[in-house]
Coordinates of C-alpha atoms in Angstrom, one line a residue:
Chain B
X1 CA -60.0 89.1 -26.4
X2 CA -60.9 88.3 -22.7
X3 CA -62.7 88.9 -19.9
X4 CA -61.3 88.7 -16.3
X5 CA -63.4 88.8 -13.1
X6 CA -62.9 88.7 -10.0
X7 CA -62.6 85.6 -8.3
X8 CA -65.1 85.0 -4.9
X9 CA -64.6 87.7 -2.1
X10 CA -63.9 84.6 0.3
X11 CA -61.4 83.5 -1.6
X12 CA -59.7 86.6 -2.7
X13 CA -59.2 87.0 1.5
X14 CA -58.7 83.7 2.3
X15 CA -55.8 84.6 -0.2
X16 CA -53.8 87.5 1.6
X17 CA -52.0 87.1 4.7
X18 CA -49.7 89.9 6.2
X19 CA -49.0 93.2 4.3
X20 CA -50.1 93.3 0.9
X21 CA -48.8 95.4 -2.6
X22 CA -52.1 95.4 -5.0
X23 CA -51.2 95.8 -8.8
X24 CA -53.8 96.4 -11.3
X25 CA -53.4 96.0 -14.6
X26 CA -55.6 98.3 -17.4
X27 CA -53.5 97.0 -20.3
X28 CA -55.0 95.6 -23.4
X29 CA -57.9 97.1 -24.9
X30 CA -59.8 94.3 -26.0
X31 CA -60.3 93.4 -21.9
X32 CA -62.9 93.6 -19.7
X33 CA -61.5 94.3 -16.2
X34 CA -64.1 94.7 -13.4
X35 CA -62.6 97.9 -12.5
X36 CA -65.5 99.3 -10.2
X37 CA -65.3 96.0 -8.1
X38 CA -62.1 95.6 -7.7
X39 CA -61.7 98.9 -6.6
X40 CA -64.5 98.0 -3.9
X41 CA -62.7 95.1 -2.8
X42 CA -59.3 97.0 -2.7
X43 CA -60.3 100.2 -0.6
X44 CA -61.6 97.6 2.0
X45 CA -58.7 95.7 2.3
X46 CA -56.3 98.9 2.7
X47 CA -59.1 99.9 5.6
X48 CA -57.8 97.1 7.4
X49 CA -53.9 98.9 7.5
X50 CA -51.8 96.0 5.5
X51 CA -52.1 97.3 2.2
X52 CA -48.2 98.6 1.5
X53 CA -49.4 100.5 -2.0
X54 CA -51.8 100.0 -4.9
X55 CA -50.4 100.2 -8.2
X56 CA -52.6 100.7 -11.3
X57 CA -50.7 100.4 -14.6
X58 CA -51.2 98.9 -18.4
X59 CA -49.6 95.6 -20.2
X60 CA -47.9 94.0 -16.8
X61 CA -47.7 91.2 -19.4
X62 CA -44.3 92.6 -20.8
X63 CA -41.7 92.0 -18.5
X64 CA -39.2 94.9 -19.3
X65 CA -41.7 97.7 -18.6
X66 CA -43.0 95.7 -15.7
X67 CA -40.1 95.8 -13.7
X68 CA -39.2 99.3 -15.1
X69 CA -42.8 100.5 -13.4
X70 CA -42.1 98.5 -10.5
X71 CA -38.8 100.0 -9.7
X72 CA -40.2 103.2 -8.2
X73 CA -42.5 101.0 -5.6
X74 CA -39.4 98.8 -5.0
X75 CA -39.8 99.8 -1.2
X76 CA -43.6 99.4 -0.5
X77 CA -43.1 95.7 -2.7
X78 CA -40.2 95.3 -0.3
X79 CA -42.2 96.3 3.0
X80 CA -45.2 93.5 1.3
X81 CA -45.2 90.2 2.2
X82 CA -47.3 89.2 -0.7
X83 CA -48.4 91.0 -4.1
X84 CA -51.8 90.5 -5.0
X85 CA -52.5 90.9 -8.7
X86 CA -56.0 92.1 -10.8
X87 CA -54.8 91.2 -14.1
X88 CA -55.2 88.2 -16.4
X89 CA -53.2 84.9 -15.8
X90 CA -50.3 86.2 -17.9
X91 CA -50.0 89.2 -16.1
X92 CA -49.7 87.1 -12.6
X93 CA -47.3 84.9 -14.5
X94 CA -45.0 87.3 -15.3
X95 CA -45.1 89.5 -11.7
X96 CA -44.6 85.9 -10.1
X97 CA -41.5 85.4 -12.2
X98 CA -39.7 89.1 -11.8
X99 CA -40.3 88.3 -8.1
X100 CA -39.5 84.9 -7.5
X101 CA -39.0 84.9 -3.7
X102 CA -42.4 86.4 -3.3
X103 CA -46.0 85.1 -3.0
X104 CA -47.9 86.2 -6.1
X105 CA -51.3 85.4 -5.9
X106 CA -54.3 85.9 -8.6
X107 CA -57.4 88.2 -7.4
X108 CA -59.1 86.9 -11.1
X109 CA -60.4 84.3 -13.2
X110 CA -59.9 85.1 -17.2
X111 CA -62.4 83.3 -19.3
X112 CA -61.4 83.8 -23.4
X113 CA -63.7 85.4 -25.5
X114 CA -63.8 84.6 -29.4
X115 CA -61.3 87.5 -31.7
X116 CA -58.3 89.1 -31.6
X117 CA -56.1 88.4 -29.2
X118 CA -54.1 91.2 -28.9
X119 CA -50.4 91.1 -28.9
X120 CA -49.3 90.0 -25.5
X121 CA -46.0 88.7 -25.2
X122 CA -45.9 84.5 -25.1
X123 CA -43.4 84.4 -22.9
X124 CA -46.1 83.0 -20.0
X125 CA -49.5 81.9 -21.4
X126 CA -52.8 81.8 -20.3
X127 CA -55.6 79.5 -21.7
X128 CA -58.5 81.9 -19.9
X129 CA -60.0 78.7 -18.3
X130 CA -61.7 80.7 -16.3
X131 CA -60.5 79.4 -12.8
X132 CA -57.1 80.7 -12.2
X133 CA -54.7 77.8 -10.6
X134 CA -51.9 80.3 -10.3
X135 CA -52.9 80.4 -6.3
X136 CA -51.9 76.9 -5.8
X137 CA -49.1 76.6 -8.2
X138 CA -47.0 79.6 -7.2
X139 CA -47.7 81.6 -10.3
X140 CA -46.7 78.9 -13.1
X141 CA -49.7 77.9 -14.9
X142 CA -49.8 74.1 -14.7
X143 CA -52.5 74.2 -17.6
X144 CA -49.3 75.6 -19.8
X145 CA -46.2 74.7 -18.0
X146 CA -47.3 70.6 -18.2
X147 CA -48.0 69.1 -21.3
X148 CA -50.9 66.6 -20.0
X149 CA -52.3 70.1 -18.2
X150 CA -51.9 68.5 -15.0
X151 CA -53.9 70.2 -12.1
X152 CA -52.8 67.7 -8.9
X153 CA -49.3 67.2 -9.5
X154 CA -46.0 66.0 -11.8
X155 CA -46.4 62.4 -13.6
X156 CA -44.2 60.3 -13.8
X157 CA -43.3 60.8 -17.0
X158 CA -39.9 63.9 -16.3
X159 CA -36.6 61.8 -16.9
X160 CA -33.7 64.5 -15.4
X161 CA -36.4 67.4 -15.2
X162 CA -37.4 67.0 -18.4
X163 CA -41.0 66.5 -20.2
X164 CA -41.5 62.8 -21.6
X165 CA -43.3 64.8 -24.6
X166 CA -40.3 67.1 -25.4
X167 CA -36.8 66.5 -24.5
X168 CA -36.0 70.8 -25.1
X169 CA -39.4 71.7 -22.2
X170 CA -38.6 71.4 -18.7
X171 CA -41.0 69.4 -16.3
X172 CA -44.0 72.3 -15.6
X173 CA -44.3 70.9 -12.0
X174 CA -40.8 70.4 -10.9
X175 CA -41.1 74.3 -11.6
X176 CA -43.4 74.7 -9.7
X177 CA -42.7 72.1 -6.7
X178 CA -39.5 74.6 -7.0
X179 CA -41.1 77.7 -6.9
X180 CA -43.3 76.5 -4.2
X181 CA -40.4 75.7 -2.2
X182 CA -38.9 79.1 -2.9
X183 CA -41.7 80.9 -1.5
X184 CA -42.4 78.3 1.9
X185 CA -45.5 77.4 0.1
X186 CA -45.3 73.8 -0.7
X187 CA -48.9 73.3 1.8
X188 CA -50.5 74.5 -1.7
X189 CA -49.7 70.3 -2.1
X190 CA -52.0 69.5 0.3
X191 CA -55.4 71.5 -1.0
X192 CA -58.5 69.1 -2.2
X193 CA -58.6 67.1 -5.2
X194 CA -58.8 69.6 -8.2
X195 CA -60.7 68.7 -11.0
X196 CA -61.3 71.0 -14.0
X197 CA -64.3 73.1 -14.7
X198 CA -64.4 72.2 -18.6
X199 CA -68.3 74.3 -18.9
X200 CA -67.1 77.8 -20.7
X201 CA -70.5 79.4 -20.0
X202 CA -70.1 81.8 -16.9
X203 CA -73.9 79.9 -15.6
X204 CA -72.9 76.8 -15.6
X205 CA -69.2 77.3 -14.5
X206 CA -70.5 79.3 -11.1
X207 CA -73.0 76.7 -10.2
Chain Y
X1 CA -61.4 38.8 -4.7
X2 CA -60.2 42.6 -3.4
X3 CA -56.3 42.8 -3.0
X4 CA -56.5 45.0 -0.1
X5 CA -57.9 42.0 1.6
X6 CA -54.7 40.6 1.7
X7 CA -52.5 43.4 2.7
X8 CA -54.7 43.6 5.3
X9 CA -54.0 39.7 6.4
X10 CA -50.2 40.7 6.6
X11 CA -49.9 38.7 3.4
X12 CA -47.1 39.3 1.0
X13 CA -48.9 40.4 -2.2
X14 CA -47.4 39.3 -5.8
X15 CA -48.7 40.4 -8.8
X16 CA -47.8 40.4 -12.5
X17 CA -48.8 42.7 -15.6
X18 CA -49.4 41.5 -19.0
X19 CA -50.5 43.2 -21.9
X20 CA -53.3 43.0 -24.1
X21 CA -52.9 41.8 -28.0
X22 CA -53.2 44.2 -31.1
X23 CA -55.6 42.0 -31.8
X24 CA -59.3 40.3 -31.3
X25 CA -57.9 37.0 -29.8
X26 CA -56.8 37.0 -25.7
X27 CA -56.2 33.1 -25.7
X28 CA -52.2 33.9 -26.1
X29 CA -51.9 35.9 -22.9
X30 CA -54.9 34.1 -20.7
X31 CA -52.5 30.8 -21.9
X32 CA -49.6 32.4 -20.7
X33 CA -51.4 33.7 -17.5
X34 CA -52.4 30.5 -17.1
X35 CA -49.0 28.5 -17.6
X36 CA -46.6 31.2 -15.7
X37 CA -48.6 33.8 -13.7
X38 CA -51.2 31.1 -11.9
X39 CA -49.2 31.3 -8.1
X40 CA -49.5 34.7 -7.8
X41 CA -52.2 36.9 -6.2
X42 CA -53.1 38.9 -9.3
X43 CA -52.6 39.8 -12.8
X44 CA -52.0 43.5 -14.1
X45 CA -54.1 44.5 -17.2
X46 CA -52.3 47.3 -19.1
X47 CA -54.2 49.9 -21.0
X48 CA -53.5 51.0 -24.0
X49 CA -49.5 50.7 -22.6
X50 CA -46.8 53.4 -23.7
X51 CA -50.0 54.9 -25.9
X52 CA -50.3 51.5 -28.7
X53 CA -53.3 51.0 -29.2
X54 CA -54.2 47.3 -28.5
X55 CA -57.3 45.5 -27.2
X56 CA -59.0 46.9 -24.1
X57 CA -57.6 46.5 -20.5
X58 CA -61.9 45.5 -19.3
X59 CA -62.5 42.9 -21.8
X60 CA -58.9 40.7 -21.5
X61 CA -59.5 41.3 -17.8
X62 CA -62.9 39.6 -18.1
X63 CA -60.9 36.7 -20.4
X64 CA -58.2 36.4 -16.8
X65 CA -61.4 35.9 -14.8
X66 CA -62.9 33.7 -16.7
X67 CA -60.0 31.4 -16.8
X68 CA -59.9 31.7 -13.1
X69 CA -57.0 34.3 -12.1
X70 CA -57.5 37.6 -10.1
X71 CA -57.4 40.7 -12.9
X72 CA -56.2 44.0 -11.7
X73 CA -57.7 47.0 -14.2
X74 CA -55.2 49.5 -15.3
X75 CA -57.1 52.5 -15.8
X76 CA -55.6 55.5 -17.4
X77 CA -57.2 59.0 -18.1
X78 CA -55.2 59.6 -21.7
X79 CA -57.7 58.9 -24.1
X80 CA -60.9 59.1 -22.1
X81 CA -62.7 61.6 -20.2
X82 CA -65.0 61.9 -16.7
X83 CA -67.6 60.2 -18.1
X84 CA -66.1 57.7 -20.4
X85 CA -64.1 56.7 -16.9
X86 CA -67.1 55.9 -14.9
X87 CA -69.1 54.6 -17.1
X88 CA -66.0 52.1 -17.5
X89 CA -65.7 51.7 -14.0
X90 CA -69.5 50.8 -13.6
X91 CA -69.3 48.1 -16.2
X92 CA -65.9 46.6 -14.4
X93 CA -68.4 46.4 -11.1
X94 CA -70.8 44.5 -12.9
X95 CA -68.3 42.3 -14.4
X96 CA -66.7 41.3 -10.8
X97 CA -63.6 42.9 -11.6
X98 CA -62.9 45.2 -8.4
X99 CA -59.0 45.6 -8.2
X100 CA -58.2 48.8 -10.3
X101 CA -55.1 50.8 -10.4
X102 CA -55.5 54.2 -11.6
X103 CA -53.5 56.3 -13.7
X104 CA -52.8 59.3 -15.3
X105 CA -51.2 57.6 -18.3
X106 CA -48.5 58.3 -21.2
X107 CA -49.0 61.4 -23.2
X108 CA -50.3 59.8 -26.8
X109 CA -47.1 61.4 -28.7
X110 CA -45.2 58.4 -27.0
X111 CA -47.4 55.9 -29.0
X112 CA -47.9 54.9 -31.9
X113 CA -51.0 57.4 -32.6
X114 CA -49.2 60.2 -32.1
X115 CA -51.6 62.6 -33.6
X116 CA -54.4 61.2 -31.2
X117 CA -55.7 64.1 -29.0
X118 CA -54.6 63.6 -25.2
X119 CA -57.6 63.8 -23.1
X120 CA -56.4 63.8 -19.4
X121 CA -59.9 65.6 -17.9
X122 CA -59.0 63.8 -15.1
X123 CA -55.2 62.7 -14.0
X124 CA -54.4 59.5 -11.4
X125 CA -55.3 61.8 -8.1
X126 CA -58.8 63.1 -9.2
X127 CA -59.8 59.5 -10.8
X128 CA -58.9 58.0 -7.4
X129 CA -61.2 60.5 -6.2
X130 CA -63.9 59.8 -8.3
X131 CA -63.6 55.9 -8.2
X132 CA -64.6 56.9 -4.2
X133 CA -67.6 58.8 -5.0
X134 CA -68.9 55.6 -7.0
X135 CA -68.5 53.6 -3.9
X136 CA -70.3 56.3 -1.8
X137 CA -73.0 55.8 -4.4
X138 CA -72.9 58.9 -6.1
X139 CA -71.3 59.8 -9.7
X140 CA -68.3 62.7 -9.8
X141 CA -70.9 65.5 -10.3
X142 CA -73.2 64.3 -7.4
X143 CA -76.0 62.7 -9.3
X144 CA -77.0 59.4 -7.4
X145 CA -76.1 56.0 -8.7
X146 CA -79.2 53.3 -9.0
X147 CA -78.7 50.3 -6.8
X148 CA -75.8 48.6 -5.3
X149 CA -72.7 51.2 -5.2
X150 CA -69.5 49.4 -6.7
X151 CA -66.1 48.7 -4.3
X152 CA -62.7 48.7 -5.8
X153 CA -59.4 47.8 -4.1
X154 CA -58.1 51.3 -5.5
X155 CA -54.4 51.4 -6.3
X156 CA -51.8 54.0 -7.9
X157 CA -48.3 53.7 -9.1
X158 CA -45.2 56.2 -7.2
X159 CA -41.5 55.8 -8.5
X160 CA -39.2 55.6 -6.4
X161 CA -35.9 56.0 -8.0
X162 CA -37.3 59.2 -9.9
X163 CA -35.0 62.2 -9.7
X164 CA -37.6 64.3 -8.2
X165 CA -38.4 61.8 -5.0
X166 CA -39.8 65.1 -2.8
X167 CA -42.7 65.5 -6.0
X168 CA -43.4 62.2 -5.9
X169 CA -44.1 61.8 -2.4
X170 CA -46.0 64.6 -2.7
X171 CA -47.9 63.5 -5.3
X172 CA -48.0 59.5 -3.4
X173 CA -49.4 62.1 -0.4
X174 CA -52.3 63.4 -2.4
X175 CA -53.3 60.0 -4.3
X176 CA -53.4 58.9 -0.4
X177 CA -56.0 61.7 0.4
X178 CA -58.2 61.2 -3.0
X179 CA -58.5 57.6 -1.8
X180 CA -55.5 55.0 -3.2
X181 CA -55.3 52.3 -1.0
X182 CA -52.3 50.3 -2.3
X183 CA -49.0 51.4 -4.6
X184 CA -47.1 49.6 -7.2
X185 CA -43.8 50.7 -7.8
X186 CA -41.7 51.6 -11.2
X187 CA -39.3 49.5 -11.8
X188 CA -36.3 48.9 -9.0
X189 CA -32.9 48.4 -9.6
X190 CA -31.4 50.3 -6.8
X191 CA -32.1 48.6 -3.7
X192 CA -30.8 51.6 -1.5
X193 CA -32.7 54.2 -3.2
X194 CA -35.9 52.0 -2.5
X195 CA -35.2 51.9 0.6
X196 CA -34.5 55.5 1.6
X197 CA -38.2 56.0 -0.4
X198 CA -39.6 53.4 1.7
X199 CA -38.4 55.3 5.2
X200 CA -40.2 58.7 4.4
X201 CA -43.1 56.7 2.3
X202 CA -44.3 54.6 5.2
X203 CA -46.0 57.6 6.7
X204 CA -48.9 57.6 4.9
X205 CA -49.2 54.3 6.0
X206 CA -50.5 52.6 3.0
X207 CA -49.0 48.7 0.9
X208 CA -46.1 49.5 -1.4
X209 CA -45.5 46.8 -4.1
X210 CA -41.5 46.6 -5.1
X211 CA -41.7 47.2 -8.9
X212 CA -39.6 44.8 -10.4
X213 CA -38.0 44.3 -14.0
X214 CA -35.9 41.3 -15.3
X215 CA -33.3 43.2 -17.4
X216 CA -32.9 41.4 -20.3
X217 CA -29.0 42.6 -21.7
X218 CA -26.9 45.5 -20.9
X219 CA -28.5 47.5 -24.0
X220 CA -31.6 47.6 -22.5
X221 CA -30.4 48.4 -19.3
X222 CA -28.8 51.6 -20.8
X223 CA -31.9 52.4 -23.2
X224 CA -33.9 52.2 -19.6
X225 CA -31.6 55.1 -18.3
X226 CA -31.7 56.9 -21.2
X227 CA -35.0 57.1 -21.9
X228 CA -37.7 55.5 -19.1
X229 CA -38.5 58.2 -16.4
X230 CA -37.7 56.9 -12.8
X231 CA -35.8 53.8 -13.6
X232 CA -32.0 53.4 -13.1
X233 CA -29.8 50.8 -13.8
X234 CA -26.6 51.0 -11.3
X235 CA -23.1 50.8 -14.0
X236 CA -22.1 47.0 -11.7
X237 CA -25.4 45.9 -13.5
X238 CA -24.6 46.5 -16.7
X239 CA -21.2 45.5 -16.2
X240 CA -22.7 42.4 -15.3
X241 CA -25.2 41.7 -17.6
X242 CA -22.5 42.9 -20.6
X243 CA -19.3 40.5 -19.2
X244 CA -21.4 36.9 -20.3
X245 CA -24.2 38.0 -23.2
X246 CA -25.2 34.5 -23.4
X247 CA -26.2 34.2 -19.6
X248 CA -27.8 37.2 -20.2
X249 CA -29.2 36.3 -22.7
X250 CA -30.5 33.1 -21.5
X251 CA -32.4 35.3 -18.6
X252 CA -29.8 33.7 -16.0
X253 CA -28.0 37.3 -15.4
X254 CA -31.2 38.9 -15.1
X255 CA -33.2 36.7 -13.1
X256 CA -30.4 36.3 -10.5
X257 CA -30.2 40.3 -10.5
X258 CA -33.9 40.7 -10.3
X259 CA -34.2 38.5 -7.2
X260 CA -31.3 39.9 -5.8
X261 CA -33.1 43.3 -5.7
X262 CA -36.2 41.7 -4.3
X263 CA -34.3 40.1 -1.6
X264 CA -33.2 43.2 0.0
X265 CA -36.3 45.4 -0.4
X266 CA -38.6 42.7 0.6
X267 CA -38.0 43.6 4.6
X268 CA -39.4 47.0 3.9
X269 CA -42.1 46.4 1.1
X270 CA -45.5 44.7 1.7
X271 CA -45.5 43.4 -1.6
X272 CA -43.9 42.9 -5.0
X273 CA -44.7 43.9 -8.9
X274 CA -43.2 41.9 -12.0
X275 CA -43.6 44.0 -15.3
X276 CA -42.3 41.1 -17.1
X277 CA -42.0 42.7 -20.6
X278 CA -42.0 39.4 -22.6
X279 CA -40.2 36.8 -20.3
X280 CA -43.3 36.0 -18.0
X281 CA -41.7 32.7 -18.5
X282 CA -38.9 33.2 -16.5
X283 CA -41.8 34.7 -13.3
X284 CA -41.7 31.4 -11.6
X285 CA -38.0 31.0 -11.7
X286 CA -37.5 34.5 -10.4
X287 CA -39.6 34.0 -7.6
X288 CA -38.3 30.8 -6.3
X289 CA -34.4 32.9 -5.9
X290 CA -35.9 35.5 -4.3
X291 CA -37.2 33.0 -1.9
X292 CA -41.7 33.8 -2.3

């Protein structure tokens, strides 16, 4: 189970630049999704005319039926110069990899709640920290992608793109230096110093 | 003494790491320190190297000072966490050790622990970062420090031969902005490559130590490809090292190699970095070919 929320207003705008495709995903059941809010946040950004479409739709964790969906807002994603996504980390994960050319950004945070955990497909992962990196990292989690979970860069631990940890995983931030490239985003490099936010209660992780 | 000091005096800054015993005795390498490593600036402490558990970097740092060298504290972020770190840092102040060179360190699956759990809260960039905030007088989560705040000479490592050069200067850009003040480099065999690192790396404007290794045979020149990130060992090397073993062997080979590297780098570093691996003996030799 999990719960996503929405991250800061300010952020969420400091976020989207140019036109904008909003998906929103309803998927699992065992979710909370701050519907209401979102939908808030959403109807004000499409006052302001850059809002190509808004696409509400379940499980954008699985990637067939993702781009299946997609297909018939192929022209309002093409006419976008970003998607924003309402889901859970997965879900941005997997919109960021079926359009690799595009800035994906994440409108939540997911935080994990003890249970079932549904049966998303693993081909991304989220470990609902509960402050979504995927804005700096071009939509590949660095908390999953790196084995020491870096948040400020690669080690120097890849030899030929390759994880010091296991020979078979490919180095999680030469991904995403990639990615970032891919997309003109490589200033995500020069935000502050991250440091994680290990508190899991919602309290004492907003303070 | 701080080593910053020095790069700030134009001087050419050598240094040299050792290792700490799997043991309770540091007399071994404070003896060797003492016989091979006393001309240089300062002395590397490792910590907890390639995840092996040994004695700690803080305490055989102490054991250098004591015996009169300059200790540099390696400080990774593998097997302790925020608090751990600063608290170690706060001791190091009050023990007159203030060179540090942060890291984020091996993963522990490299060591000989394996099943220790990795820790990494922090990772080299945000440890630079804090180490900063203890010299502005307050702890990483704001809470103000009692007395005197600590200074380090804050370093960081970059590798310059890696295969991903562009992530490592972007990474090199963002240890400059937590704070690093200094660089060591991994290992250098390729002269060229070094240089071509050194032409986009002296932007940031920052003392870059030339990593150095005396290869010790032509085996362990290809086990270095094979398996260490960052380091390459150019084919005429091996060659070399593999047409007389017994030169080789004898550290002749290696040491002429070695300073050969130094020699062409030094015009474009501020500073040089022995990791020694075992043949600190063989330091003073190495330095007098390559002309320091």
């Amino acid at each position: 189970m999990l719960i996503t929320e929405l991250k800061n207003k300010d952020t969420i705008l400091s976020l989207v630049s140019g036109k904008v495709f909003i998906i929103n995903c309803h998927g699992c059941k065992d979710i909370h999704f701050p519907e209401q809010e979102a939908e808030a946040l959403q109807k004000e950004l499409a006052a302001g005319g850059n809002v190509t479409g808004i696409f509400t739709t379940d499980y954008i964790c699985n990637p067939e039926n993702l781009k299946l969906r997609l297909g018939y807002h192929a022209e309002a994603i093409a006419q976008a110069d970003m998607i924003l996504v309402f889901s859970c980390g997965v879900g941005v994960q997997t919109v960021a990899a079926a359009y690799e050319d595009k800035k994906v950004c994440a409108a939540c945070d997911t935080y994990a709640l003890p249970g079932y955990q549904g049966v998303t497909p693993l081909e991304h992962d989220c470990k609902q920290c509960g402050e979504c990196f995927l804005n700096l990292t071009g939509g590949i989690c660095p908390l999953t992608a790196c084995s020491k979970s870096l948040v400020n860069g690669q080690c120097g631990g890849a030899k030929d793109g390759k994880c010091e940890v296991d020979p078979d995983m490919e180095c999680g931030w030469e991904r995403i230096m990639r990615r970032l490239a891919q997309v003109g985003r490589l200033d995500a490099l020069k935000c502050p110093v991250q440091v994680r936010n290990y508190a899991t209660d919602d309290e004492v992780k907003s303070k | 003494m701080r080593i910053t000091e020095l790069f700030d005096n134009g001087e050419f800054v050598v240094t040299a790491e050792v290792g700490p015993p799997k043991g309770i005795s540091a007399d071994h390498v404070v003896e060797e320190a003492k016989t091979y490593l006393s001309g240089i600036t300062a002395v590397n402490v490792t910590d907890n190297q390639s995840s092996v558990m040994r004695m700690g970097s803080l305490p055989a740092c102490v054991a250098l000072k004591n015996a009169g060298l300059t200790p540099i504290l390696q400080l990774t972020c593998r097997d302790r966490n925020r608090i751990a770190l600063q608290s170690e840092l706060l001791g190091a102040a009050m023990l007159g050790i203030d060179n540090i060179l942060c890291l984020t360190g091996d993963h522990t699956k490299m060591g000989d622990h394996p099943g220790a759990k990795p820790v990494f809260d922090l990772d080299s960039v945000s440890l630079l970062h804090t180490a900063c905030q203890l010299e502005k007088g307050v702890d990483l989560a704001g809470n103000p420090l009692v007395g005197e705040a600590p200074k380090f000479a804050k370093g960081a490592v970059v590798s310059p031969c890696s295969d991903s050069v562009d992530a490592q200067l972007a990474k090199m850009e963002r240890k400059v902005m937590a704070g690093a003040e200094y660089f060591q480099t991994q290992a250098v065999f390729d002269s060229e490559k070094f240089i071509q690192f050194m032409e986009k790396a002296k932007q940031f404007g920052k003392p870059v130590q030339l990593g150095v290794i005396i290869p010790k045979s032509a085996g362990m020149a290809k086990f270095m490809n094979k398996n260490v990130a960052g380091v390459h060992v150019p084919q005429w090397m091996i060659d070399e090292l593999a047409a007389d073993k017994e030169k080789a062997k004898a550290g002749i080979t290696g040491v002429e190699l070695a300073a050969k590297v130094i020699k062409e780098c030094r015009p474009y570093c501020q500073g040089l970095h022995i990791m020694a691996l075992g043949w600190e003996a063989k330091v003073p030799e190495l330095l007098k070919q390559a002309g320091i």
